[in-house]
Amino acid sequence: MSVMTADDIAERKSRDNARLKRVATRHGAAFLAAITLWGAADAWAISSGWALANLVAVLNAIFAGVAMSYLAHEWGHFTGARISGGVSPVLKEPQSFFMFSFKQDQSTRGQFLSMSAGGPVANWSLAFLVLILVPMETASQAMLLAATTAIAVSVSVFEIPVMNRVMYGDDPEETIQSRLKEVGDTPRLSGIVVGAIVFLIAL
């Protein structure tokens, strides 16, 4: 087994930081693009009063809400992993929203739980920010809240039971795989139902 020198560690850290900056720039641009496109569509709907404009704005709200939620979720997991000191290198080639690899075999159970909790916390924080910052005066504004809430519910339905089982001693990887097999479409459907209710209430 080779022993890493101080230079090796510094080089690996520098490489990881460079990858993180690239991903942050890319994800930040995607987040801004999503909310800007939605904002423009919402403004068009308000100023024109057209049914078509309102439909486009609502569709943009769904897209923006989902995109921002997935970005928030991934960064929540990453932040939870890094805060706890879990081994979580940024991927050389990020795939879609996935930007890092959590090394379970090199991390503790507590670090896994911190990483896991970060995702739902980020999603609920995003939904809360939408609730307090968006006035809820149009259908697309209500849909933005509904979409972010739906994703928050969906990830919570899947991940909270995983965290609970791991907290009481189950193996993290085995628990995730078992959860994937047992839940089916339940998390997604739960999110859709709650999102629909939120939309009707906020509308």
CSV table of C-alpha atoms in Angstrom, one decimal:
chain,number,residue,atom,x,y,z
A,1,MET,CA,0.0,0.0,0.0
A,2,SER,CA,1.5,3.3,-1.1
A,3,VAL,CA,1.8,6.2,1.3
A,4,MET,CA,0.8,9.6,0.1
A,5,THR,CA,3.3,12.4,0.6
A,6,ALA,CA,2.4,16.0,1.5
A,7,ASP,CA,2.9,17.0,-2.1
A,8,ASP,CA,0.5,14.2,-3.3
A,9,ILE,CA,-2.2,15.4,-0.9
A,10,ALA,CA,-1.7,19.1,-1.9
A,11,GLU,CA,-1.9,18.1,-5.6
A,12,ARG,CA,-5.1,16.1,-5.0
A,13,LYS,CA,-6.7,18.9,-3.1
A,14,SER,CA,-5.8,21.4,-5.8
A,15,ARG,CA,-7.2,19.2,-8.5
A,16,ASP,CA,-10.4,18.7,-6.4
A,17,ASN,CA,-10.8,22.5,-5.9
A,18,ALA,CA,-10.4,23.1,-9.6
A,19,ARG,CA,-13.1,20.6,-10.4
A,20,LEU,CA,-15.3,22.1,-7.8
A,21,LYS,CA,-15.0,25.6,-9.3
A,22,ARG,CA,-15.9,24.3,-12.7
A,23,VAL,CA,-19.0,22.5,-11.4
A,24,ALA,CA,-20.0,25.5,-9.3
A,25,THR,CA,-19.8,27.7,-12.3
A,26,ARG,CA,-21.8,25.3,-14.5
A,27,HIS,CA,-24.5,24.6,-11.9
A,28,GLY,CA,-24.7,28.3,-10.9
A,29,ALA,CA,-25.3,29.2,-14.5
A,30,ALA,CA,-27.9,26.5,-14.9
A,31,PHE,CA,-29.7,27.7,-11.7
A,32,LEU,CA,-29.8,31.3,-12.9
A,33,ALA,CA,-30.9,30.3,-16.4
A,34,ALA,CA,-33.8,28.3,-15.0
A,35,ILE,CA,-35.1,31.0,-12.7
A,36,THR,CA,-34.5,33.7,-15.3
A,37,LEU,CA,-36.5,31.9,-18.0
A,38,TRP,CA,-39.3,31.3,-15.5
A,39,GLY,CA,-39.2,34.9,-14.4
A,40,ALA,CA,-39.4,36.2,-17.9
A,41,ALA,CA,-42.3,33.9,-18.7
A,42,ASP,CA,-44.1,34.9,-15.6
A,43,ALA,CA,-43.6,38.6,-16.4
A,44,TRP,CA,-44.9,38.0,-19.9
A,45,ALA,CA,-48.0,36.3,-18.5
A,46,ILE,CA,-48.7,39.1,-16.1
A,47,SER,CA,-48.2,41.9,-18.7
A,48,SER,CA,-50.1,40.2,-21.5
A,49,GLY,CA,-52.8,38.4,-19.7
A,50,TRP,CA,-52.8,35.8,-22.5
A,51,ALA,CA,-53.9,32.3,-21.8
A,52,LEU,CA,-50.9,31.0,-23.9
A,53,ALA,CA,-48.5,33.1,-21.9
A,54,ASN,CA,-49.9,31.8,-18.6
A,55,LEU,CA,-49.6,28.2,-19.9
A,56,VAL,CA,-46.0,28.8,-20.9
A,57,ALA,CA,-45.2,30.4,-17.6
A,58,VAL,CA,-46.7,27.4,-15.7
A,59,LEU,CA,-44.6,24.9,-17.8
A,60,ASN,CA,-41.5,27.0,-17.2
A,61,ALA,CA,-42.3,27.0,-13.4
A,62,ILE,CA,-42.3,23.2,-13.5
A,63,PHE,CA,-39.0,23.0,-15.3
A,64,ALA,CA,-37.4,25.7,-13.2
A,65,GLY,CA,-38.7,24.2,-9.9
A,66,VAL,CA,-37.5,20.7,-10.8
A,67,ALA,CA,-34.1,21.9,-12.1
A,68,MET,CA,-33.4,24.1,-9.1
A,69,SER,CA,-34.5,21.4,-6.7
A,70,TYR,CA,-32.2,18.8,-8.2
A,71,LEU,CA,-29.3,21.3,-8.0
A,72,ALA,CA,-30.1,22.2,-4.4
A,73,HIS,CA,-30.4,18.5,-3.5
A,74,GLU,CA,-27.0,17.6,-4.9
A,75,TRP,CA,-25.3,20.5,-3.3
A,76,GLY,CA,-27.0,19.7,-0.1
A,77,HIS,CA,-25.6,16.2,-0.1
A,78,PHE,CA,-22.2,17.6,-1.0
A,79,THR,CA,-22.3,20.2,1.7
A,80,GLY,CA,-23.4,17.6,4.3
A,81,ALA,CA,-20.5,15.3,3.3
A,82,ARG,CA,-17.9,18.1,3.4
A,83,ILE,CA,-19.1,19.6,6.7
A,84,SER,CA,-18.8,16.2,8.4
A,85,GLY,CA,-15.4,15.5,6.9
A,86,GLY,CA,-16.7,12.6,4.7
A,87,VAL,CA,-14.5,11.5,1.8
A,88,SER,CA,-16.3,13.1,-1.2
A,89,PRO,CA,-14.1,14.0,-4.2
A,90,VAL,CA,-15.7,15.9,-7.0
A,91,LEU,CA,-16.1,13.8,-10.1
A,92,LYS,CA,-13.7,14.4,-13.0
A,93,GLU,CA,-16.7,14.2,-15.4
A,94,PRO,CA,-19.9,15.2,-13.6
A,95,GLN,CA,-23.0,13.5,-14.9
A,96,SER,CA,-26.1,15.7,-15.1
A,97,PHE,CA,-26.7,17.0,-11.6
A,98,PHE,CA,-24.4,14.4,-10.0
A,99,MET,CA,-21.1,16.1,-9.1
A,100,PHE,CA,-19.3,14.0,-6.4
A,101,SER,CA,-18.6,10.5,-5.2
A,102,PHE,CA,-19.2,9.7,-1.5
A,103,LYS,CA,-16.6,7.1,-0.4
A,104,GLN,CA,-18.6,5.0,2.1
A,105,ASP,CA,-15.8,2.6,2.7
A,106,GLN,CA,-13.6,5.6,3.8
A,107,SER,CA,-16.2,7.4,5.8
A,108,THR,CA,-18.0,6.9,9.1
A,109,ARG,CA,-21.7,6.2,9.7
A,110,GLY,CA,-22.1,9.7,11.1
A,111,GLN,CA,-20.6,11.2,7.9
A,112,PHE,CA,-23.0,9.2,5.8
A,113,LEU,CA,-25.9,10.5,7.8
A,114,SER,CA,-24.7,14.1,7.5
A,115,MET,CA,-24.3,13.6,3.7
A,116,SER,CA,-27.8,12.1,3.5
A,117,ALA,CA,-29.5,14.7,5.6
A,118,GLY,CA,-28.0,17.5,3.5
A,119,GLY,CA,-30.2,16.7,0.5
A,120,PRO,CA,-33.6,16.9,2.0
A,121,VAL,CA,-32.6,19.9,4.2
A,122,ALA,CA,-31.5,21.8,1.0
A,123,ASN,CA,-34.8,20.9,-0.8
A,124,TRP,CA,-37.0,22.1,2.1
A,125,SER,CA,-34.9,25.2,2.4
A,126,LEU,CA,-35.4,26.0,-1.3
A,127,ALA,CA,-39.2,25.4,-1.0
A,128,PHE,CA,-39.3,27.7,2.0
A,129,LEU,CA,-37.4,30.4,0.2
A,130,VAL,CA,-39.8,30.3,-2.7
A,131,LEU,CA,-42.7,30.5,-0.2
A,132,ILE,CA,-41.4,33.7,1.4
A,133,LEU,CA,-39.8,35.4,-1.6
A,134,VAL,CA,-42.4,34.8,-4.3
A,135,PRO,CA,-45.7,36.6,-3.9
A,136,MET,CA,-48.0,33.8,-5.1
A,137,GLU,CA,-50.1,36.1,-7.3
A,138,THR,CA,-50.0,34.0,-10.5
A,139,ALA,CA,-50.5,30.4,-11.5
A,140,SER,CA,-46.8,30.0,-12.4
A,141,GLN,CA,-45.7,31.4,-9.0
A,142,ALA,CA,-47.9,28.9,-7.3
A,143,MET,CA,-46.5,26.1,-9.6
A,144,LEU,CA,-43.0,27.1,-8.7
A,145,LEU,CA,-43.8,26.5,-5.0
A,146,ALA,CA,-45.7,23.3,-5.9
A,147,ALA,CA,-42.8,21.9,-7.9
A,148,THR,CA,-40.1,22.6,-5.3
A,149,THR,CA,-42.3,21.2,-2.6
A,150,ALA,CA,-43.1,18.1,-4.6
A,151,ILE,CA,-39.4,17.3,-5.0
A,152,ALA,CA,-38.8,18.0,-1.3
A,153,VAL,CA,-41.5,15.5,-0.4
A,154,SER,CA,-40.3,13.0,-2.9
A,155,VAL,CA,-36.7,12.9,-1.6
A,156,SER,CA,-37.8,12.9,2.0
A,157,VAL,CA,-40.1,9.9,1.5
A,158,PHE,CA,-37.1,8.0,0.0
A,159,GLU,CA,-34.2,9.2,2.1
A,160,ILE,CA,-35.5,9.7,5.7
A,161,PRO,CA,-36.3,5.9,6.1
A,162,VAL,CA,-32.8,5.2,4.8
A,163,MET,CA,-31.2,7.5,7.4
A,164,ASN,CA,-33.4,6.0,10.1
A,165,ARG,CA,-32.3,2.5,9.4
A,166,VAL,CA,-28.6,3.4,9.1
A,167,MET,CA,-28.9,5.3,12.4
A,168,TYR,CA,-30.0,2.1,14.0
A,169,GLY,CA,-27.1,0.0,12.6
A,170,ASP,CA,-28.1,-1.1,9.0
A,171,ASP,CA,-25.4,-1.0,6.3
A,172,PRO,CA,-25.8,2.2,4.2
A,173,GLU,CA,-25.2,0.7,0.8
A,174,GLU,CA,-27.4,-2.3,1.4
A,175,THR,CA,-30.1,-0.1,2.9
A,176,ILE,CA,-30.2,2.2,-0.2
A,177,GLN,CA,-30.4,-0.8,-2.5
A,178,SER,CA,-33.2,-2.3,-0.4
A,179,ARG,CA,-35.1,1.0,-0.4
A,180,LEU,CA,-34.8,1.3,-4.1
A,181,LYS,CA,-36.5,-2.1,-4.6
A,182,GLU,CA,-39.3,-1.6,-2.0
A,183,VAL,CA,-40.5,1.9,-2.8
A,184,GLY,CA,-41.1,1.8,-6.5
A,185,ASP,CA,-42.9,5.0,-7.6
A,186,THR,CA,-44.1,5.9,-4.1
A,187,PRO,CA,-41.8,8.8,-3.5
A,188,ARG,CA,-42.5,10.4,-6.9
A,189,LEU,CA,-46.3,9.9,-6.6
A,190,SER,CA,-46.3,11.2,-3.0
A,191,GLY,CA,-44.5,14.3,-4.3
A,192,ILE,CA,-46.9,14.8,-7.2
A,193,VAL,CA,-50.0,14.5,-4.8
A,194,VAL,CA,-48.6,17.0,-2.3
A,195,GLY,CA,-47.4,19.3,-5.0
A,196,ALA,CA,-50.9,19.4,-6.5
A,197,ILE,CA,-52.4,20.2,-3.2
A,198,VAL,CA,-49.9,23.0,-2.6
A,199,PHE,CA,-50.6,24.4,-6.1
A,200,LEU,CA,-54.4,24.5,-5.4
A,201,ILE,CA,-53.9,26.1,-2.0
A,202,ALA,CA,-51.4,28.7,-3.3
A,203,LEU,CA,-53.3,29.5,-6.5
